Coordinates of C-alpha atoms in Angstrom, one line a residue:
M1 CA 130.4 145.0 73.6
G2 CA 133.1 145.6 70.8
Y3 CA 136.7 147.0 71.3
S4 CA 137.9 150.3 69.9
S5 CA 141.2 150.5 67.9
T6 CA 142.8 152.2 71.0
D7 CA 141.8 149.3 73.2
H8 CA 143.3 146.8 70.7
S9 CA 146.6 148.7 70.4
L10 CA 146.9 149.0 74.2
E11 CA 146.4 145.3 74.5
I12 CA 149.2 144.6 72.0
V13 CA 151.5 146.9 73.9
M14 CA 150.8 145.1 77.2
R15 CA 151.4 141.7 75.6
K16 CA 154.8 142.9 74.2
A17 CA 155.8 144.4 77.6
T18 CA 154.8 141.3 79.5
A19 CA 156.8 139.1 77.0
L20 CA 159.9 141.3 77.4
L21 CA 159.7 141.2 81.2
F22 CA 159.4 137.4 81.3
A23 CA 162.2 137.1 78.8
S24 CA 164.6 139.2 80.8
L25 CA 163.7 137.2 84.0
L26 CA 164.2 133.9 82.2
V27 CA 167.6 135.0 80.8
L28 CA 169.0 136.6 83.9
S29 CA 167.7 134.4 86.6
P30 CA 169.8 131.4 85.7
L31 CA 172.9 133.6 85.5
S32 CA 172.4 134.8 89.0
T33 CA 172.4 131.2 90.3
L34 CA 175.8 130.7 88.6
A35 CA 177.5 133.7 90.1
A36 CA 180.3 132.7 92.4
S37 CA 180.4 135.8 94.6
D38 CA 178.1 138.5 96.0
T39 CA 179.8 141.1 93.8
E40 CA 178.8 139.2 90.6
R41 CA 175.3 138.6 91.9
I42 CA 174.9 142.4 92.5
Q43 CA 176.2 143.2 89.0
M44 CA 173.8 140.8 87.4
L45 CA 170.8 142.2 89.4
E46 CA 171.8 145.7 88.4
Q47 CA 171.9 144.6 84.7
Q48 CA 168.4 143.0 85.1
L49 CA 166.9 146.2 86.6
R50 CA 168.4 148.3 83.7
Q51 CA 166.7 146.0 81.2
Q52 CA 163.4 146.1 83.0
Q53 CA 163.6 149.9 83.1
Q54 CA 164.2 150.0 79.4
V55 CA 161.0 147.9 78.9
L56 CA 159.0 150.3 81.1
D57 CA 160.3 153.3 79.2
A58 CA 159.3 151.7 75.9
M59 CA 155.8 151.1 77.4
R60 CA 155.5 154.7 78.5
Q61 CA 156.5 156.0 75.0
E62 CA 154.0 153.6 73.3
L63 CA 151.1 154.8 75.6
E64 CA 152.0 158.5 74.9
R65 CA 151.9 157.8 71.2
L66 CA 148.5 156.1 71.5
K67 CA 147.1 158.9 73.6
A68 CA 148.2 161.4 71.0
G69 CA 146.5 159.4 68.3
E70 CA 143.3 159.1 70.4
D71 CA 143.1 162.9 71.0
S72 CA 143.3 163.4 67.2
L73 CA 140.5 161.0 66.7
V74 CA 138.3 162.9 69.2
Q75 CA 139.1 166.2 67.5
A76 CA 138.2 164.6 64.1
G77 CA 134.7 163.8 65.4
T78 CA 135.0 160.3 66.9
A79 CA 133.0 159.9 70.2
A80 CA 135.0 160.0 73.4
P81 CA 134.9 156.8 75.6
G82 CA 132.3 158.3 77.9
E83 CA 130.0 159.2 75.0
Q84 CA 130.5 155.7 73.5
D85 CA 129.4 154.2 76.8
R86 CA 126.3 156.4 76.8
A87 CA 125.5 155.4 73.2
R88 CA 125.8 151.7 74.1
A89 CA 123.6 152.2 77.1
E90 CA 120.8 153.5 75.0
Q91 CA 120.9 150.4 72.7
E92 CA 121.5 147.6 75.2
P93 CA 119.7 146.4 78.4
E94 CA 122.6 147.7 80.5
L95 CA 122.5 146.1 83.9
A96 CA 124.0 149.2 85.4
Q97 CA 120.7 150.9 84.8
T98 CA 119.1 148.6 87.3
R99 CA 121.8 148.5 90.0
G100 CA 120.9 150.2 93.2
D101 CA 119.6 149.7 96.6
A102 CA 116.2 148.0 97.2
S103 CA 113.6 150.1 98.9
L104 CA 110.6 149.2 101.0
N105 CA 107.7 151.5 102.0
V106 CA 105.6 150.2 104.8
Y107 CA 102.3 152.1 105.2
G108 CA 98.8 151.8 106.5
H109 CA 96.2 153.5 108.7
I110 CA 94.0 152.9 111.7
Q111 CA 90.4 153.8 110.9
L112 CA 87.3 153.9 113.1
D113 CA 83.9 154.4 111.5
A114 CA 80.9 155.3 113.8
I115 CA 77.7 154.9 111.8
Y116 CA 74.0 155.6 112.6
D117 CA 71.7 153.9 110.1
F118 CA 68.3 155.6 110.1
K119 CA 66.8 152.5 108.3
R120 CA 68.2 149.0 108.2
V121 CA 70.3 146.9 105.7
D122 CA 71.5 143.3 105.6
P123 CA 73.5 142.9 108.9
T124 CA 76.3 141.2 107.0
W125 CA 77.0 144.4 105.2
E126 CA 75.9 147.0 107.8
S127 CA 79.4 148.6 108.0
T128 CA 79.1 150.0 104.5
L129 CA 76.3 151.1 102.1
R130 CA 75.5 148.7 99.3
P131 CA 72.2 149.5 97.6
S132 CA 71.6 145.8 96.8
T133 CA 71.5 145.0 100.6
I134 CA 68.7 147.4 101.2
P135 CA 65.5 145.4 101.8
T136 CA 62.5 146.1 99.5
V137 CA 60.2 144.7 102.1
E138 CA 59.7 146.8 105.2
D139 CA 61.2 145.5 108.5
T140 CA 63.0 142.5 106.8
F141 CA 66.0 143.2 109.0
G142 CA 64.2 144.7 112.0
A143 CA 62.9 148.0 113.0
D144 CA 64.5 151.3 111.8
G145 CA 67.6 152.6 113.5
N146 CA 70.9 151.0 114.1
T147 CA 74.4 152.0 115.4
I148 CA 77.5 150.4 114.0
I149 CA 81.1 151.0 115.2
S150 CA 83.8 149.4 113.0
V151 CA 87.5 149.2 112.5
K152 CA 87.2 147.1 109.3
Q153 CA 88.7 149.7 107.1
T154 CA 92.0 149.6 109.0
Q155 CA 94.6 148.9 106.4
F156 CA 98.2 147.9 106.1
G157 CA 100.6 147.2 103.2
F158 CA 104.0 147.7 101.6
K159 CA 105.4 148.7 98.3
G160 CA 108.9 147.8 97.3
T161 CA 111.4 148.1 94.5
T162 CA 114.2 145.6 93.9
P163 CA 116.8 145.6 91.2
T164 CA 117.0 142.5 89.1
P165 CA 118.9 141.4 85.9
L166 CA 115.7 142.2 83.9
G167 CA 115.1 145.6 85.4
E168 CA 113.5 147.1 88.4
M169 CA 110.9 144.9 90.1
K170 CA 108.0 146.6 91.8
S171 CA 106.0 144.8 94.5
W172 CA 102.7 145.7 96.2
F173 CA 101.0 143.8 99.1
E174 CA 98.0 145.3 100.8
F175 CA 95.2 144.2 103.0
D176 CA 92.4 145.4 105.2
F177 CA 90.0 143.8 107.7
F178 CA 86.7 144.1 105.8
G179 CA 85.8 140.4 105.5
T180 CA 84.3 139.3 102.2
G181 CA 83.2 136.0 100.7
S182 CA 82.9 133.4 103.5
D183 CA 84.1 136.0 106.0
A184 CA 81.6 138.6 105.0
G185 CA 80.4 140.5 108.0
D186 CA 83.4 139.7 110.1
T187 CA 86.5 141.8 111.0
K188 CA 89.0 139.5 109.2
F189 CA 91.9 139.6 106.8
N190 CA 90.9 140.8 103.3
L191 CA 93.5 140.7 100.6
R192 CA 93.4 143.8 98.4
H193 CA 96.6 143.7 96.4
A194 CA 99.4 141.0 95.9
W195 CA 101.1 142.4 92.8
I196 CA 104.4 142.3 91.0
E197 CA 105.5 144.5 88.1
L198 CA 108.7 143.6 86.1
G199 CA 109.1 146.1 83.3
S200 CA 105.9 145.9 81.2
L201 CA 104.8 142.6 82.7
G202 CA 102.5 142.5 85.8
F203 CA 101.0 139.5 87.6
G204 CA 99.1 138.8 90.8
Q205 CA 96.0 140.4 92.2
T206 CA 95.2 144.0 91.8
N207 CA 92.5 146.4 90.3
S208 CA 91.0 145.0 87.2
N209 CA 92.4 146.3 83.9
F210 CA 88.7 147.1 83.0
M211 CA 88.6 149.5 86.0
D212 CA 89.6 153.1 86.5
I213 CA 90.5 153.7 90.1
S214 CA 91.1 157.4 89.5
I215 CA 87.4 158.1 89.4
F216 CA 86.8 156.7 92.9
P217 CA 85.8 159.8 94.9
N218 CA 87.1 161.2 98.1
V219 CA 84.6 159.4 100.3
V220 CA 85.1 157.6 103.6
D221 CA 82.5 154.9 103.0
W222 CA 84.2 151.6 102.2
W223 CA 82.1 150.4 99.3
G224 CA 81.7 153.5 97.2
P225 CA 79.7 154.3 94.1
A226 CA 77.5 151.3 93.0
G227 CA 77.5 152.1 89.3
M228 CA 81.3 152.2 88.7
V229 CA 83.4 149.3 87.7
F230 CA 85.3 148.1 90.8
N231 CA 86.8 144.6 90.9
R232 CA 90.2 143.4 92.2
N233 CA 91.1 140.3 90.1
A234 CA 93.9 137.8 89.8
Q235 CA 95.4 138.5 86.4
I236 CA 98.5 138.6 84.2
R237 CA 98.9 141.9 82.4
Y238 CA 101.1 143.5 79.7
S239 CA 101.4 147.3 79.3
W240 CA 102.9 149.5 76.6
A241 CA 103.8 153.1 77.0
V242 CA 102.6 154.4 73.6
D243 CA 104.1 157.9 74.2
D244 CA 104.7 160.3 77.0
S245 CA 101.0 160.5 77.9
A246 CA 99.3 157.4 76.6
Q247 CA 99.4 153.8 77.7
F248 CA 97.8 150.6 76.4
A249 CA 97.4 147.4 78.5
I250 CA 95.9 144.0 77.9
A251 CA 95.2 141.4 80.5
A252 CA 93.9 137.8 81.1
E253 CA 91.8 137.9 84.3
K254 CA 90.2 135.4 86.6
P255 CA 86.7 134.7 85.3
N256 CA 83.8 135.3 87.7
G257 CA 80.8 133.5 86.4
S258 CA 77.4 133.8 88.1
F259 CA 74.0 132.5 87.3
N260 CA 70.7 133.2 89.0
S261 CA 68.2 130.4 88.4
G262 CA 65.2 132.8 88.8
E263 CA 61.8 131.3 88.7
F264 CA 63.3 127.8 88.2
G265 CA 65.0 128.0 91.6
E266 CA 61.7 129.1 93.2
I267 CA 59.8 126.2 91.7
S268 CA 62.5 123.6 92.4
P269 CA 64.8 124.5 95.4
G270 CA 67.3 121.9 94.3
F271 CA 67.7 123.5 90.9
D272 CA 70.5 125.7 92.1
D273 CA 72.5 122.7 93.3
I274 CA 72.5 121.2 89.8
V275 CA 72.8 124.1 87.4
K276 CA 76.0 126.0 88.0
A277 CA 78.1 128.7 86.2
R278 CA 81.2 127.4 84.4
T279 CA 84.3 129.5 83.9
R280 CA 86.1 127.8 81.0
Y281 CA 88.2 130.7 79.8
P282 CA 89.8 133.8 81.3
D283 CA 88.2 137.2 80.9
I284 CA 90.2 139.3 78.4
T285 CA 90.4 143.0 79.2
A286 CA 92.1 145.9 77.3
R287 CA 92.6 149.5 78.3
W288 CA 93.8 152.8 76.7
R289 CA 94.6 155.7 79.0
D290 CA 95.7 159.2 78.0
D291 CA 96.9 161.7 80.6
Y292 CA 97.1 165.5 80.1
D293 CA 97.5 168.6 82.2
W294 CA 93.7 169.0 82.3
G295 CA 93.2 165.4 83.6
H296 CA 92.8 162.1 81.8
Y297 CA 90.4 159.9 79.8
Q298 CA 90.3 156.1 79.7
V299 CA 88.6 153.6 77.4
A300 CA 88.4 150.0 78.6
A301 CA 86.8 146.9 77.2
V302 CA 86.1 143.3 78.3
L303 CA 85.3 140.1 76.5
R304 CA 84.2 137.0 78.4
Y305 CA 82.8 133.5 77.8
L306 CA 79.8 132.8 80.0
E307 CA 78.5 129.3 80.4
I308 CA 76.2 127.1 82.6
E309 CA 76.2 123.4 83.0
A310 CA 74.2 120.7 84.8
R311 CA 76.2 118.7 87.3
G312 CA 75.6 115.4 89.0
I313 CA 72.8 114.0 86.7
A314 CA 72.8 111.4 84.0
D315 CA 72.2 112.4 80.4
A316 CA 72.7 116.1 81.3
P317 CA 71.9 118.6 78.6
S318 CA 74.8 120.3 76.8
P319 CA 76.2 123.4 78.5
E320 CA 74.7 126.7 77.4
N321 CA 77.0 129.6 76.7
E322 CA 76.8 133.4 76.0
T323 CA 79.3 136.0 75.1
G324 CA 79.7 138.8 77.7
W325 CA 81.1 142.1 76.7
G326 CA 81.5 145.7 78.1
I327 CA 82.8 149.2 77.4
N328 CA 83.9 151.5 80.2
L329 CA 84.4 155.2 79.5
T330 CA 85.9 157.2 82.3
G331 CA 87.7 160.5 82.9
V332 CA 88.9 163.0 85.4
I333 CA 88.8 166.8 84.8
N334 CA 91.0 169.1 86.8
T335 CA 89.0 172.2 87.5
V336 CA 90.0 174.8 90.1
G337 CA 93.1 174.3 92.3
R338 CA 93.0 170.7 93.4
D339 CA 89.3 170.2 92.6
Q340 CA 88.4 167.3 90.3
L341 CA 85.3 166.3 88.4
K342 CA 85.1 162.4 88.1
L343 CA 82.9 160.8 85.5
G344 CA 82.2 157.2 84.4
L345 CA 79.8 155.5 82.0
V346 CA 79.8 151.7 81.6
H347 CA 77.6 149.4 79.6
G348 CA 77.6 145.8 78.5
E349 CA 76.0 142.4 78.8
G350 CA 77.0 139.7 81.3
I351 CA 79.4 142.0 83.2
A352 CA 77.6 142.6 86.5
S353 CA 80.4 140.9 88.4
F354 CA 82.7 143.8 87.4
F355 CA 80.4 146.3 88.9
N356 CA 80.8 147.6 92.5
D357 CA 77.4 146.4 93.4
G358 CA 74.4 144.4 92.3
G359 CA 73.3 142.4 89.3
V360 CA 74.0 139.0 87.8
N361 CA 75.9 137.9 84.7
L362 CA 73.4 135.2 83.4
A363 CA 69.7 134.8 84.0
P364 CA 66.9 132.7 82.4
E365 CA 64.8 133.9 79.6
D366 CA 62.7 131.7 77.3
N367 CA 64.0 128.7 79.2
R368 CA 67.6 129.3 78.4
A369 CA 70.5 131.4 79.9
E370 CA 71.0 134.9 78.6
A371 CA 73.6 137.6 79.4
V372 CA 71.9 140.3 81.4
P373 CA 72.4 143.9 80.0
I374 CA 73.6 146.4 82.5
T375 CA 74.5 150.2 82.6
G376 CA 76.3 152.2 85.2
V377 CA 76.8 156.0 85.6
T378 CA 79.0 157.8 88.1
A379 CA 79.5 161.5 88.7
Y380 CA 81.3 163.0 91.6
Y381 CA 83.0 166.3 92.4
D382 CA 85.9 166.5 94.8
R383 CA 86.1 170.0 96.3
Y384 CA 89.2 171.2 98.3
W385 CA 88.1 174.3 100.3
S386 CA 91.6 174.7 101.7
S387 CA 94.7 172.7 102.6
E388 CA 92.8 171.3 105.6
W389 CA 89.1 171.1 104.5
S390 CA 87.6 169.1 101.7
S391 CA 84.3 167.7 100.5
S392 CA 83.0 165.2 97.9
I393 CA 79.5 165.2 96.5
G394 CA 78.0 163.0 93.8
F395 CA 75.9 160.0 92.8
S396 CA 76.1 156.7 91.0
V397 CA 73.4 154.5 89.4
N398 CA 73.5 150.8 88.5
D399 CA 70.6 149.8 86.2
A400 CA 70.2 146.2 84.9
D401 CA 67.7 145.0 82.3
P402 CA 66.2 141.9 84.0
R403 CA 65.4 138.8 82.0
K404 CA 61.8 137.6 81.8
Q405 CA 62.2 134.6 84.1
Q406 CA 64.2 136.2 86.9
A407 CA 62.7 136.0 90.4
A408 CA 60.8 139.0 91.7
D409 CA 63.2 139.7 94.6
E410 CA 66.3 139.8 92.4
F411 CA 68.3 143.1 91.9
D412 CA 67.1 145.4 89.2
S413 CA 68.6 148.8 90.0
G414 CA 70.5 150.7 92.6
V415 CA 71.2 154.4 93.5
Y416 CA 74.1 155.6 95.6
A417 CA 74.7 159.2 96.7
S418 CA 76.8 160.9 99.3
V419 CA 78.2 164.2 100.6
N420 CA 80.9 164.8 103.2
L421 CA 83.0 167.5 105.0
L422 CA 86.4 166.2 105.9
Y423 CA 89.0 167.9 108.1
T424 CA 92.8 167.2 107.8
P425 CA 94.6 169.2 110.5
Y426 CA 97.9 167.6 109.3
P427 CA 98.5 165.2 106.4
E428 CA 98.2 162.0 108.4
L429 CA 95.0 162.7 110.3
L430 CA 91.5 162.8 108.8
I431 CA 88.3 163.5 110.7
G432 CA 84.8 164.1 109.4
P433 CA 81.1 163.2 108.8
E434 CA 79.6 161.8 105.7
F435 CA 75.9 161.5 104.8
L436 CA 74.9 158.6 102.5
Y437 CA 71.7 157.7 100.6
G438 CA 70.9 154.5 98.9
K439 CA 67.9 153.0 97.0
H440 CA 67.3 149.5 95.8
E441 CA 64.6 148.4 93.3
D442 CA 64.0 144.7 92.6
V443 CA 62.7 142.9 89.5
G444 CA 59.2 142.8 91.0
G445 CA 59.1 146.6 91.1
R446 CA 59.4 147.0 94.9
S447 CA 61.9 149.4 96.3
G448 CA 63.6 150.3 99.6
E449 CA 65.7 153.2 100.7
D450 CA 68.4 153.8 103.3
Y451 CA 69.9 156.9 105.0
R452 CA 72.9 156.9 107.2
L453 CA 75.4 159.2 108.8
Q454 CA 79.0 158.1 109.2
F455 CA 81.7 159.8 111.3
T456 CA 85.2 158.7 110.5
L457 CA 88.6 159.0 112.3
K458 CA 91.6 157.9 110.4
H459 CA 95.3 158.2 111.1
K460 CA 98.0 157.2 108.6
L461 CA 101.1 155.3 109.5
G462 CA 104.2 154.7 107.4
R463 CA 107.9 154.4 107.1
T464 CA 110.4 153.9 104.2
F465 CA 113.4 151.7 104.5

């Protein structure tokens, strides 16, 4: 920061005064040591004090003169010191803006889901409804009718803010017990978010930049609409606030390649062990979001490099690659009171791994790998009957365009629909039933359906430090 003329003049005055004080001390101190009697020493000390008082009087007069000059400058239109500080703060990354106490919000909920499945699904995923897990051949997973009681949706996490020299750091860590991957079907730790935001920069794992979490409806089923984009990814993201309502963000995300060998895997069971998806480059996603009083709209896009290669064999053929792409259009419309209409339309090629359920990125056609086209539609209405009662009703469709050499039992399309009535006697407690319907159609044209009734009890916990 620069000095004002007042600051400079004051500095000169202080230097002069300091010099005079030291001079008087240097002159008088030796004299005092030469004094022969107490009377002489007292007289010399009195003389020294008078000279010091003269210096202080001179300093006071100079300060009054400077203050009078400063007041005249302010009256002439020069900014007062406080206004100068505010002007500098607007132009510089002032650390004072980030100073403050760190905060930590610990939160979570205990949730129990009691489910009666009128049909049957893959037991690994019986605690939720995924259309792709509904069998298209009768009795594949046993006779109709099954009861499931689960606490897998129990969830805990924390959100914190911490001042740093670069601004406020926001942190987010959250997990539930809905085992996925190698833990699918088990009540085990499942990381949802491990995320840091520092200004415009974000990194860690969180919702994909290609996704709009705002259109997820007020349902108690864990999985949710099959035809919406829903994927939590490791990523690095940069966001810009375009204006008061609009934001643009771009991210490099963890690639998720997948390849179904189709008929080749049926003919040669070892084919899947040789031909694998390769993820050479990250997925690039971009998002534009605009918020208004009536709701919001969002446009997101993804571009990805898809590739397969043969492993573990001599003279392997060159890897095959395809370009995957997708557009996701979403929006929320505020209607009456707290009610909201939530809409989503997504289409692309080779982007099935971004969908909430079903499909594959690459599949064989004409003896080569091709990106599989896929379309998703979601429409839900969240209705708030009162401060205590609410409902959500809607449907979602996930429809792929299979390749010619895909296997007959592979996923082609899925339908997900639900309706509920939820009671919240106080903000932390939620109770209510939900009815769900799902349908799965495979590449061979066979289909299966599932109906289930879920009753949920959920109590929120939390404390801010």
